[in-house]
Amino acid sequence: MTGFDVPPVAFFLLGAALLPWLPAVGRAGVCVLFPLLALVHVSLLTEGAELAVPFLQYELVLLKVDGMARMFGIAFTLVAVVAGIYAWHMRELKQQLAAMLYAGGALGVVFAGDFFTLLVFWELMAVASALLVWAGGTDRAGAAGLRYLLVHLLGGSLLLAGIVMEVYTSGDLSVRAFAEEFSPGSLLILLGVLVNAGMPGLHAWLPDSYPKSTVTGSIFLNAFTTKTAVYVLAVCFPGWEVLFVCGLIMALYAVSYAVLANDIRLILAYHIISQVGYMVAAIGIGGELGLNSAAAHAYNNILYKTLMFMGAGAVLFAVSETRLTHLGGLFRKMPWVVVLYLVGAAAISGLPLFNGFVSKSMVMDAVYGRDLGYSLLALASVGTFLSVGIKLPYYTWFYRETPRELDAVGKPPVNMIVAMGILALICVAYGLWPAWQYAQLPYGVDFTAYRTDLVVKAIHIPLGTFVVFWFFRHKILGEAKIVLDTDWFYRKPASNIGGLILDGVNRFFGACESGLDRLIVQRIVPPFRNPIKALGFKSGQGDHYDPDMDRTSLGSAVGLTLLVMVVALVLSL
Amino acid sequence: MTMNRITWILLVLTLIATSAASYRADPDTFPLYYFVFGVLGCLLMLFITKGVAKKLLSRKEDYYDRV
């Protein structure tokens, strides 16, 4: 016990509360310092530490430390620190606030001991991250942010419904492993979490929104949402067979889209899903090796994936362009970015000496024995190396002379390079000394990454892939196009459904309006313009009353008065 | 980026060295299994994605902007 059992989210909430009162430089400092304090705090937390607060008849557990939570907590705070450095030049308060709250929400989820606390931070993440998408500032980002928020509110509602059912039947609010049976409660929770994990079918929010955020926004986005979902799956659904299948689908489906994608941040976005697929498959295998490998892969993925997004961000920052068909030859303008990106690419491709090799080998070891699944994951790793290992760097930084419209190439600021350097160093360090990673894992490890068969495999698959790529390198780039994904199902009909609902209502009110218009303005109003004519007096002539023309004779006035008097007399009799 | 002769020779040497290591560690497995897997896997992936999916699913960039 450190005697200081504060939930790590507190650091981020405090930092966020300070931000609006500080000058620009101070804000950038807070965005590095507070995550750094949180990182130190998380690494000092001892397993078993707990902080519970009574709330109504329940007990809310704001802090519950175990090996799994600590591992994710360290990765999240570490990446928040580095992302803070990467965003040092960015002075927009809205983005800084959203990023702090978003990172805080992720830590809140990871250290939550009960489902109510978890849900609150889950929703905090959804809102804060939507702000980061909107920060993109374009019309497309605005629309994508709205879709993003709607999908996440749906996911959050599924989660809430599942939690309510689960608590109602079991009376137990604590975050715990569910027995592998499909009760309505556990199924809804699973669906809600799979939305955030990016399960194909529920995933389209991710490639739709992440590439439209800002340079720094997508750095934060890539790290937290999907990986908190992995954490919750690992804690609540370990060994659920269905997750193994889900993981395989994720890994292959997303990598195929990555091979097709033209936008570099879109390629990386699809790769988030693909890599999360490895973790989900390992969780589906379960057991200590399965969970260990899922945790290790999540941890490493947060590091190298952020590094790669930073490289893509540097390109966007420098040339305001992210489409491969419009890029090329930028190596000389940003050599450090390329080298550091390639470290990330080597790591995600599982090349020996990099951290991805260690955790990917662990995952493959956990899956070993399931022949089809094993081969499918190996096939996914072919796609990984093909798309982010060669295709992305080759067409971005090499391939041809820099297109003329990119002549005015800016330089990425030093803080970006420093942030990338830190992550690259960590990636290499964990690759060279995997024992550091084993020591962090939630369960005891009996695994050696540098086994001959694993090393040979990790070198041979990329070699084979490279040969084919090089042979077809002039055909792979293709044209500047987009590839439809499942968001088509709600984006395309949206205008039709909108038409159905809005147009129908509009037309109804339109019809009413014109009908009433005809009735009142054209039938009822005109007679009153000249009542004399409407009443049938001979003197009534024009459409409008004219005292000189239309005034009736005195006789008719007298007659009318007499008539009224007679009627009054008759009635009073 | 150009691939000159030296780079190719280095790649082939890597392939030979790793295959030899694989054979020494476990003579029963085909040492080039995963190299072939990489080649065929890459061809399969390119064929499926480019050949099939791209024809069906690919659209102009402003597809969603047009109403």
XYZ file of C-alpha atoms in Angstrom:
640
model
C 0.000 0.000 0.000
C 1.281 3.443 -0.826
C -1.197 4.955 1.601
C -2.336 7.115 -1.279
C -5.083 5.098 -2.865
C -6.557 7.746 -5.122
C -8.159 6.762 -8.416
C -5.730 7.830 -11.206
C -8.575 9.540 -13.007
C -8.386 12.212 -10.294
C -5.148 13.552 -11.759
C -6.788 14.031 -15.137
C -9.933 15.625 -13.729
C -7.803 17.999 -11.653
C -5.683 18.839 -14.686
C -8.790 19.436 -16.774
C -10.206 21.715 -14.069
C -6.988 23.756 -14.049
C -6.725 24.123 -17.838
C -9.182 26.989 -18.439
C -7.405 29.220 -15.900
C -3.932 28.898 -17.359
C -2.077 30.676 -20.175
C -1.299 28.665 -23.325
C 2.160 27.441 -22.297
C 0.913 26.454 -18.856
C -1.833 24.400 -20.446
C 0.621 22.436 -22.578
C 2.631 21.833 -19.388
C -0.395 20.557 -17.500
C -1.131 18.136 -20.363
C 2.269 16.534 -19.813
C 2.766 16.973 -16.067
C -0.527 15.617 -14.787
C -0.442 12.443 -16.899
C 3.160 12.025 -15.739
C 2.080 12.276 -12.090
C -0.659 9.773 -12.873
C 1.894 7.441 -14.480
C 4.074 7.529 -11.376
C 1.021 7.047 -9.200
C -0.267 4.070 -11.211
C 3.104 2.355 -11.199
C 3.269 2.758 -7.409
C -0.226 1.373 -6.825
C -0.121 -2.050 -5.238
C -2.358 -4.901 -6.269
C -5.373 -5.199 -4.032
C -5.597 -1.486 -3.247
C -9.209 -0.378 -3.149
C -11.240 2.761 -2.598
C -14.961 2.322 -2.054
C -17.582 5.012 -1.510
C -21.111 4.266 -0.279
C -23.794 5.429 -2.676
C -27.495 4.780 -2.030
C -27.683 1.090 -1.093
C -24.645 0.237 -3.198
C -20.970 0.631 -2.740
C -19.117 2.337 -5.577
C -15.574 1.072 -6.031
C -13.675 3.954 -7.626
C -10.343 2.177 -7.392
C -9.625 -1.516 -7.568
C -6.110 -2.503 -8.515
C -5.169 -5.851 -10.007
C -2.479 -6.919 -12.454
C -4.624 -6.424 -15.540
C -5.840 -2.961 -14.505
C -2.329 -1.852 -13.610
C -0.946 -2.937 -16.965
C -3.589 -1.034 -18.914
C -3.289 1.886 -16.511
C 0.451 2.193 -17.108
C 0.003 2.000 -20.886
C -2.747 4.632 -20.856
C -0.911 7.107 -18.635
C 2.349 6.553 -20.523
C 0.731 7.253 -23.865
C -1.076 10.278 -22.398
C 2.288 11.734 -21.346
C 3.832 11.179 -24.773
C 0.731 12.439 -26.553
C 0.968 15.554 -24.369
C 4.507 16.104 -25.642
C 3.392 15.455 -29.222
C 0.635 18.060 -28.805
C 2.904 20.613 -27.091
C 2.596 23.063 -30.003
C -1.185 22.752 -30.050
C -2.763 25.532 -28.006
C -6.457 24.926 -28.493
C -8.117 24.741 -25.079
C -11.095 22.729 -26.316
C -8.887 19.911 -27.607
C -6.678 19.919 -24.528
C -9.709 19.672 -22.242
C -11.284 16.912 -24.328
C -8.022 14.949 -24.397
C -7.552 15.170 -20.621
C -11.129 14.101 -19.902
C -10.889 11.332 -22.490
C -7.682 9.874 -21.025
C -9.160 10.286 -17.541
C -12.295 8.424 -18.600
C -10.205 5.528 -19.905
C -8.357 5.259 -16.590
C -11.644 5.546 -14.715
C -12.979 2.538 -16.633
C -9.849 0.467 -16.098
C -9.718 1.007 -12.336
C -13.482 0.862 -11.775
C -14.511 -1.915 -9.404
C -18.235 -1.662 -10.053
C -20.331 -1.367 -13.183
C -21.915 1.939 -12.257
C -18.553 3.711 -11.981
C -17.455 1.971 -15.153
C -20.487 3.192 -17.064
C -20.053 6.805 -15.935
C -16.463 6.909 -17.202
C -17.465 4.958 -20.314
C -19.869 7.751 -21.244
C -17.339 10.428 -20.299
C -14.997 8.856 -22.843
C -17.720 8.833 -25.500
C -18.476 12.535 -25.107
C -14.864 13.697 -24.745
C -13.738 11.695 -27.770
C -16.619 13.013 -29.883
C -15.295 16.505 -29.096
C -11.914 15.438 -30.481
C -13.552 14.255 -33.701
C -15.463 17.523 -34.014
C -12.240 19.432 -33.444
C -11.314 18.350 -36.985
C -13.311 21.389 -37.968
C -14.444 20.308 -41.433
C -18.039 19.595 -42.420
C -17.134 15.946 -42.825
C -15.658 15.871 -39.330
C -18.799 17.490 -37.965
C -21.066 14.901 -39.541
C -18.746 12.018 -38.630
C -18.592 13.263 -35.022
C -22.359 13.224 -34.798
C -22.524 9.685 -36.189
C -19.729 8.716 -33.793
C -21.623 10.060 -30.816
C -24.892 8.402 -31.870
C -23.238 4.979 -32.256
C -21.510 5.331 -28.895
C -24.677 6.434 -27.160
C -26.306 3.307 -28.603
C -23.399 1.194 -27.333
C -23.578 2.896 -23.935
C -27.322 2.240 -23.770
C -26.805 -1.458 -24.551
C -24.200 -1.569 -21.800
C -26.487 0.214 -19.339
C -29.407 -2.090 -20.154
C -27.177 -5.123 -19.694
C -25.819 -3.829 -16.388
C -29.314 -3.104 -15.063
C -30.473 -6.624 -15.977
C -27.370 -8.203 -14.522
C -27.602 -6.270 -11.256
C -31.329 -6.945 -11.046
C -30.890 -10.714 -11.351
C -27.709 -11.144 -9.316
C -27.763 -8.105 -7.039
C -24.045 -7.803 -7.616
C -22.726 -4.526 -9.011
C -19.062 -5.504 -9.055
C -17.081 -5.816 -12.295
C -16.366 -9.547 -12.516
C -15.959 -12.466 -14.900
C -19.277 -13.804 -16.156
C -19.910 -17.502 -16.491
C -20.004 -18.439 -20.162
C -23.738 -18.476 -20.754
C -25.855 -16.094 -22.734
C -28.155 -14.395 -20.295
C -29.879 -11.283 -21.662
C -27.803 -9.175 -19.284
C -24.398 -10.562 -20.209
C -25.297 -10.555 -23.903
C -26.223 -6.866 -23.828
C -23.053 -5.986 -21.924
C -21.033 -7.980 -24.458
C -22.679 -6.162 -27.367
C -22.158 -2.776 -25.751
C -18.472 -3.493 -25.231
C -18.056 -4.955 -28.738
C -19.320 -1.654 -30.174
C -16.311 0.037 -28.592
C -13.964 -2.809 -29.514
C -14.876 -2.337 -33.179
C -16.465 -5.700 -34.002
C -17.246 -5.669 -37.753
C -20.859 -4.682 -38.144
C -20.611 -2.455 -35.081
C -17.283 -0.946 -36.048
C -17.918 1.579 -38.803
C -17.770 4.539 -36.394
C -14.011 4.026 -36.082
C -12.756 4.289 -39.680
C -15.484 6.886 -40.234
C -14.299 9.268 -37.523
C -10.642 8.764 -36.596
C -9.189 9.882 -39.943
C -11.246 13.081 -39.767
C -9.955 14.301 -36.406
C -7.075 16.724 -35.937
C -3.362 15.871 -36.106
C -3.192 15.494 -32.332
C -6.786 14.366 -31.799
C -6.323 11.071 -33.610
C -3.312 10.302 -31.389
C -5.561 10.252 -28.352
C -8.435 8.560 -30.177
C -6.370 5.595 -31.334
C -5.237 4.634 -27.845
C -8.183 4.623 -25.484
C -11.645 3.574 -26.661
C -10.845 0.233 -28.261
C -8.311 -0.760 -25.635
C -10.638 -0.050 -22.682
C -13.073 -2.345 -24.479
C -10.348 -5.004 -24.668
C -9.790 -4.559 -20.937
C -13.470 -5.016 -20.111
C -13.668 -8.088 -22.375
C -10.617 -9.581 -20.675
C -12.069 -8.998 -17.223
C -15.708 -9.918 -17.851
C -15.623 -12.483 -20.662
C -12.371 -14.456 -20.393
C -12.464 -17.728 -22.303
C -15.766 -17.028 -24.063
C -15.481 -19.086 -27.230
C -17.528 -16.603 -29.244
C -14.809 -13.997 -28.725
C -12.281 -16.215 -30.478
C -14.456 -16.168 -33.585
C -15.084 -12.429 -33.203
C -11.351 -11.833 -32.976
C -10.614 -13.748 -36.172
C -13.310 -11.835 -38.039
C -11.961 -8.521 -36.742
C -8.373 -9.323 -37.661
C -9.126 -10.387 -41.229
C -12.010 -8.094 -42.107
C -10.221 -4.929 -41.017
C -6.896 -5.845 -42.577
C -8.599 -6.381 -45.946
C -10.017 -2.871 -45.763
C -6.600 -1.568 -44.767
C -5.098 -3.105 -47.896
C -7.673 -1.212 -49.978
C -7.669 2.113 -48.129
C -6.036 5.131 -49.711
C -5.918 7.544 -46.746
C -2.971 6.829 -44.435
C -4.938 7.558 -41.276
C -7.738 5.330 -42.573
C -5.260 2.486 -43.099
C -4.081 2.911 -39.521
C -7.652 3.151 -38.246
C -8.547 -0.186 -39.815
C -5.409 -1.619 -38.304
C -6.619 -0.716 -34.840
C -9.543 -3.091 -35.379
C -7.332 -5.738 -36.918
C -4.884 -5.669 -33.995
C -7.697 -5.614 -31.435
C -8.864 -8.774 -33.222
C -5.688 -10.563 -32.060
C -6.388 -9.491 -28.489
C -10.054 -10.478 -28.627
C -9.147 -13.878 -30.089
C -6.620 -14.414 -27.277
C -9.264 -13.447 -24.699
C -11.564 -15.990 -26.350
C -8.901 -18.647 -25.774
C -8.712 -17.525 -22.154
C -6.513 -19.086 -19.513
C -3.422 -17.430 -18.131
C -1.520 -17.499 -21.439
C -4.495 -16.131 -23.376
C -5.110 -13.257 -20.988
C -1.421 -12.527 -20.565
C -0.925 -12.351 -24.307
C -4.005 -10.165 -24.785
C -2.744 -7.751 -22.112
C 0.774 -7.718 -23.541
C -0.478 -7.162 -27.072
C -2.801 -4.366 -25.958
C 0.046 -2.713 -24.077
C 2.445 -2.935 -27.024
C -0.217 -1.993 -29.509
C -0.986 1.201 -27.599
C 2.706 2.108 -27.921
C 3.451 1.264 -31.549
C 0.048 2.213 -32.907
C 0.320 5.640 -31.309
C 3.800 5.942 -32.786
C 2.441 5.191 -36.260
C -0.466 7.604 -35.893
C 2.097 10.208 -34.858
C 3.991 9.572 -38.099
C 0.790 9.976 -40.120
C -0.006 13.087 -38.084
C 3.405 14.557 -38.926
C 2.678 14.034 -42.636
C -0.718 15.689 -42.286
C 0.857 18.556 -40.331
C 3.561 19.076 -42.943
C 1.614 18.770 -46.198
C -2.100 18.853 -45.204
C -2.660 15.718 -47.281
C -3.122 12.099 -46.244
C -4.088 10.286 -49.437
C -1.450 7.931 -50.788
C -2.412 8.784 -54.350
C -1.493 12.411 -53.620
C 1.653 11.751 -51.570
C 5.108 10.493 -52.437
C 8.794 11.222 -52.144
C 8.596 12.992 -48.802
C 11.506 11.064 -47.251
C 14.040 13.883 -47.580
C 11.686 16.385 -45.975
C 11.190 14.373 -42.798
C 13.767 11.562 -42.489
C 13.345 11.198 -38.718
C 9.624 10.803 -38.998
C 10.151 7.993 -41.517
C 12.724 6.152 -39.421
C 10.637 6.397 -36.267
C 7.468 5.395 -38.112
C 9.279 2.353 -39.491
C 10.097 1.290 -35.926
C 6.356 1.280 -35.250
C 5.692 -0.539 -38.521
C 8.298 -3.178 -37.692
C 6.717 -3.601 -34.270
C 3.154 -4.021 -35.567
C 4.414 -6.465 -38.184
C 5.959 -8.521 -35.398
C 9.547 -8.340 -36.607
C 12.086 -9.658 -34.085
C 13.823 -7.054 -31.871
C 10.590 -5.044 -31.558
C 7.916 -5.282 -28.889
C 5.195 -6.434 -31.287
C 7.165 -9.588 -31.966
C 7.035 -10.596 -28.317
C 3.306 -10.102 -27.775
C 2.249 -11.327 -31.208
C 4.238 -14.509 -30.656
C 2.516 -14.886 -27.295
C -0.887 -14.522 -28.935
C 0.037 -17.031 -31.651
C 1.297 -19.403 -28.978
C -2.016 -19.092 -27.135
C -3.921 -19.799 -30.342
C -1.601 -22.692 -31.294
C -3.512 -25.906 -31.742
C -6.520 -24.298 -33.397
C -5.282 -24.872 -36.899
C -7.755 -22.800 -38.887
C -7.678 -19.899 -36.447
C -3.897 -20.007 -36.344
C -3.604 -19.831 -40.136
C -6.187 -17.062 -40.384
C -4.310 -14.935 -37.843
C -1.073 -15.592 -39.732
C -2.841 -14.502 -42.920
C -3.958 -11.323 -41.150
C -0.347 -10.626 -40.257
C 0.512 -10.864 -43.979
C -2.047 -8.112 -44.581
C -0.636 -6.095 -41.699
C 2.861 -6.074 -43.101
C 1.537 -5.484 -46.613
C -0.514 -2.409 -45.716
C 1.309 -0.600 -42.896
C 4.695 -2.242 -43.208
C 5.286 -1.497 -46.883
C 2.367 0.098 -48.700
C 1.898 3.083 -46.392
C 5.546 4.093 -45.953
C 6.508 3.262 -49.539
C 3.879 5.411 -51.273
C 4.070 8.206 -48.673
C 7.778 8.759 -48.387
C 9.317 7.039 -51.430
C 7.963 5.748 -54.755
C 8.242 8.962 -56.780
C 9.238 12.623 -56.720
C 7.172 14.790 -54.386
C 4.026 15.843 -56.285
C 4.285 19.500 -57.251
C 1.234 20.598 -55.281
C 3.040 19.501 -52.103
C 6.051 21.708 -52.794
C 5.433 23.939 -49.812
C 6.276 21.254 -47.319
C 6.221 22.416 -43.696
C 8.421 20.858 -41.051
C 6.885 18.893 -38.204
C 7.823 20.633 -34.921
C 10.560 19.165 -32.733
C 8.149 18.137 -29.978
C 6.461 15.732 -32.413
C 9.755 14.068 -33.256
C 10.701 13.862 -29.558
C 7.406 12.179 -28.719
C 7.872 9.679 -31.548
C 11.442 9.052 -30.415
C 10.357 8.227 -26.879
C 7.775 5.713 -28.096
C 10.195 4.152 -30.589
C 12.769 3.692 -27.816
C 10.212 1.982 -25.599
C 9.121 -0.266 -28.490
C 12.695 -1.372 -29.098
C 13.470 -1.741 -25.389
C 10.555 -4.108 -24.810
C 11.584 -6.006 -27.922
C 15.181 -6.441 -26.773
C 14.347 -7.191 -23.146
C 10.993 -8.974 -23.158
C 11.552 -9.924 -19.515
C 10.547 -6.346 -18.608
C 7.206 -7.020 -20.148
C 6.778 -10.476 -18.638
C 7.287 -8.941 -15.202
C 4.369 -6.564 -15.750
C 1.880 -9.180 -16.906
C -1.099 -10.090 -14.724
C -0.169 -13.769 -14.455
C 3.082 -15.665 -14.159
C 4.823 -16.180 -17.496
C 6.356 -19.339 -18.878
C 7.236 -18.148 -22.348
C 10.320 -17.435 -24.426
C 9.744 -15.165 -27.391
C 13.138 -15.724 -29.035
C 12.535 -19.327 -30.019
C 13.915 -20.400 -33.396
C 10.558 -21.333 -34.917
C 8.945 -18.063 -33.820
C 11.838 -15.921 -35.072
C 12.016 -17.723 -38.418
C 8.286 -17.391 -38.906
C 8.370 -13.701 -37.980
C 11.024 -13.087 -40.632
C 9.744 -15.381 -43.393
C 6.153 -14.110 -43.564
C 7.173 -10.467 -44.152
C 9.879 -11.560 -46.614
C 7.364 -13.457 -48.727
C 4.937 -10.569 -48.543
C 7.617 -8.093 -49.552
C 8.592 -10.058 -52.651
C 5.002 -10.071 -53.901
C 4.553 -6.389 -53.070
C 7.672 -5.423 -54.963
C 6.521 -7.370 -57.992
C 3.137 -5.598 -58.065
C 4.249 -2.237 -56.650
C 3.045 -0.211 -59.614
C -0.394 -1.798 -59.552
C -1.209 -1.711 -55.860
C -1.598 2.043 -55.414
C -4.722 2.301 -57.564
C -6.953 5.342 -57.814
C -8.179 7.852 -55.266
C -11.375 6.167 -54.226
C -13.173 5.175 -51.079
C -14.350 1.682 -50.234
C -17.822 1.271 -48.787
C -18.116 -0.197 -45.316
C -21.075 -0.998 -43.108
C -21.651 2.660 -42.297
C -23.276 2.674 -45.733
C -26.292 1.074 -44.082
C -26.965 4.158 -42.028
C -25.293 6.896 -44.025
C -26.884 6.198 -47.381
C -30.456 5.557 -46.240
C -30.176 8.486 -43.838
C -31.232 10.928 -46.536
C -34.077 8.638 -47.631
C -35.262 7.926 -44.122
C -34.884 11.590 -43.352
C -36.936 12.212 -46.476
C -39.550 9.723 -45.379
C -39.952 11.254 -41.953
C -39.267 14.906 -42.577
C -40.747 15.168 -46.067
C -43.994 13.469 -45.046
C -44.450 15.785 -42.113
C -43.393 18.753 -44.177
C -45.795 17.879 -46.942
C -48.673 17.409 -44.489
C -48.139 20.808 -42.950
C -47.566 22.308 -46.367
C -50.872 20.910 -47.591
C -52.667 22.179 -44.501
C -51.150 25.584 -44.958
C -52.079 25.937 -48.591
C -55.562 24.499 -47.938
C -56.203 26.945 -45.144
C -54.750 29.654 -47.284
C -57.214 28.897 -50.051
C -60.105 28.694 -47.610
C -59.381 31.804 -45.581
C -57.539 34.137 -47.852
C -59.351 33.363 -51.061
C -62.906 32.535 -49.855
C -63.550 34.109 -46.489
C -61.494 37.243 -46.495
C -62.547 38.873 -49.793
C -66.261 39.318 -48.943
C -65.317 41.221 -45.817
C -63.415 43.712 -47.857
C -66.786 45.060 -48.950
C -69.578 43.809 -46.622
C -72.085 45.909 -48.452
C -71.585 43.905 -51.578
C -71.407 40.630 -49.652
C -74.765 41.331 -48.038
C -76.280 41.823 -51.460
C -77.107 45.497 -51.391
C -77.466 46.968 -54.768
C -75.155 49.805 -54.007
C -72.265 47.400 -53.315
C -70.000 47.677 -56.312
C -66.241 47.329 -55.903
C -64.143 44.686 -54.228
C -63.134 47.156 -51.584
C -65.489 49.273 -49.533
C -65.655 52.837 -50.756
C -67.806 55.174 -48.584
C -68.779 57.335 -51.512
C -69.834 54.529 -53.796
C -71.022 51.808 -51.444
C -72.814 53.735 -48.664
C -76.440 52.656 -48.687
C -79.402 55.003 -48.577
C -80.824 56.278 -45.299
C -83.937 54.191 -45.896
C -82.135 50.926 -45.653
C -80.527 52.018 -42.384
C -83.911 52.891 -40.899
C -85.368 49.668 -42.244
C -82.631 47.650 -40.665
C -83.144 49.365 -37.295
C -86.893 48.688 -37.441
C -86.275 45.067 -38.321
C -84.033 44.634 -35.301
C -86.595 46.298 -33.042
C -89.383 44.034 -34.311
C -87.245 40.964 -33.761
C -86.400 42.152 -30.250
C -90.085 42.753 -29.526
C -91.127 39.346 -30.774
C -88.462 37.673 -28.736
C -89.403 39.529 -25.552
C -93.088 38.601 -25.805
C 13.491 3.814 -52.392
C 15.252 1.565 -54.817
C 16.042 -2.083 -54.411
C 19.546 -2.581 -55.720
C 21.350 -5.863 -56.157
C 22.978 -5.716 -52.717
C 19.645 -5.380 -50.962
C 18.249 -8.357 -52.815
C 21.341 -10.414 -52.010
C 20.962 -9.501 -48.342
C 17.331 -10.572 -48.385
C 18.189 -13.915 -49.997
C 21.012 -14.459 -47.499
C 18.601 -13.736 -44.637
C 16.184 -16.243 -46.107
C 18.863 -18.913 -46.441
C 20.280 -18.316 -42.972
C 16.918 -18.408 -41.232
C 15.848 -21.479 -43.201
C 19.046 -23.242 -42.201
C 18.437 -22.311 -38.563
C 14.906 -23.633 -38.861
C 16.136 -26.904 -40.357
C 18.704 -27.361 -37.617
C 16.163 -26.720 -34.879
C 13.469 -28.934 -36.347
C 14.319 -30.974 -39.475
C 10.752 -32.282 -39.767
C 9.145 -28.999 -40.755
C 9.550 -27.534 -44.199
C 11.927 -24.618 -43.569
C 10.377 -22.337 -46.189
C 6.798 -22.982 -45.077
C 6.121 -19.463 -43.803
C 7.956 -17.807 -46.691
C 5.647 -19.604 -49.105
C 2.761 -18.792 -46.782
C 3.709 -15.105 -47.030
C 3.909 -15.189 -50.827
C 0.642 -17.054 -51.326
C -1.094 -15.149 -48.525
C -0.114 -11.846 -50.057
C -1.295 -12.927 -53.509
C -4.560 -14.186 -52.041
C -5.109 -10.991 -50.107
C -4.380 -8.765 -53.088
C -6.556 -10.907 -55.328
C -9.511 -10.934 -52.957
C -9.370 -7.288 -51.957
C -8.369 -5.702 -55.235
C -10.117 -8.136 -57.525
C -13.416 -8.759 -55.858
C -14.117 -6.222 -53.137
C -12.815 -3.270 -55.064
C -15.125 -3.872 -58.011
C -18.139 -4.162 -55.745
C -17.441 -1.665 -53.020
C -15.258 1.046 -54.420
C -16.805 4.468 -55.048
C -15.737 7.995 -55.874
C -14.394 10.033 -52.994
C -17.390 12.365 -52.853
C -19.839 9.456 -52.776
C -21.316 10.422 -49.409
C -21.233 14.148 -50.096
C -23.642 13.862 -52.989
C -27.242 13.721 -51.853
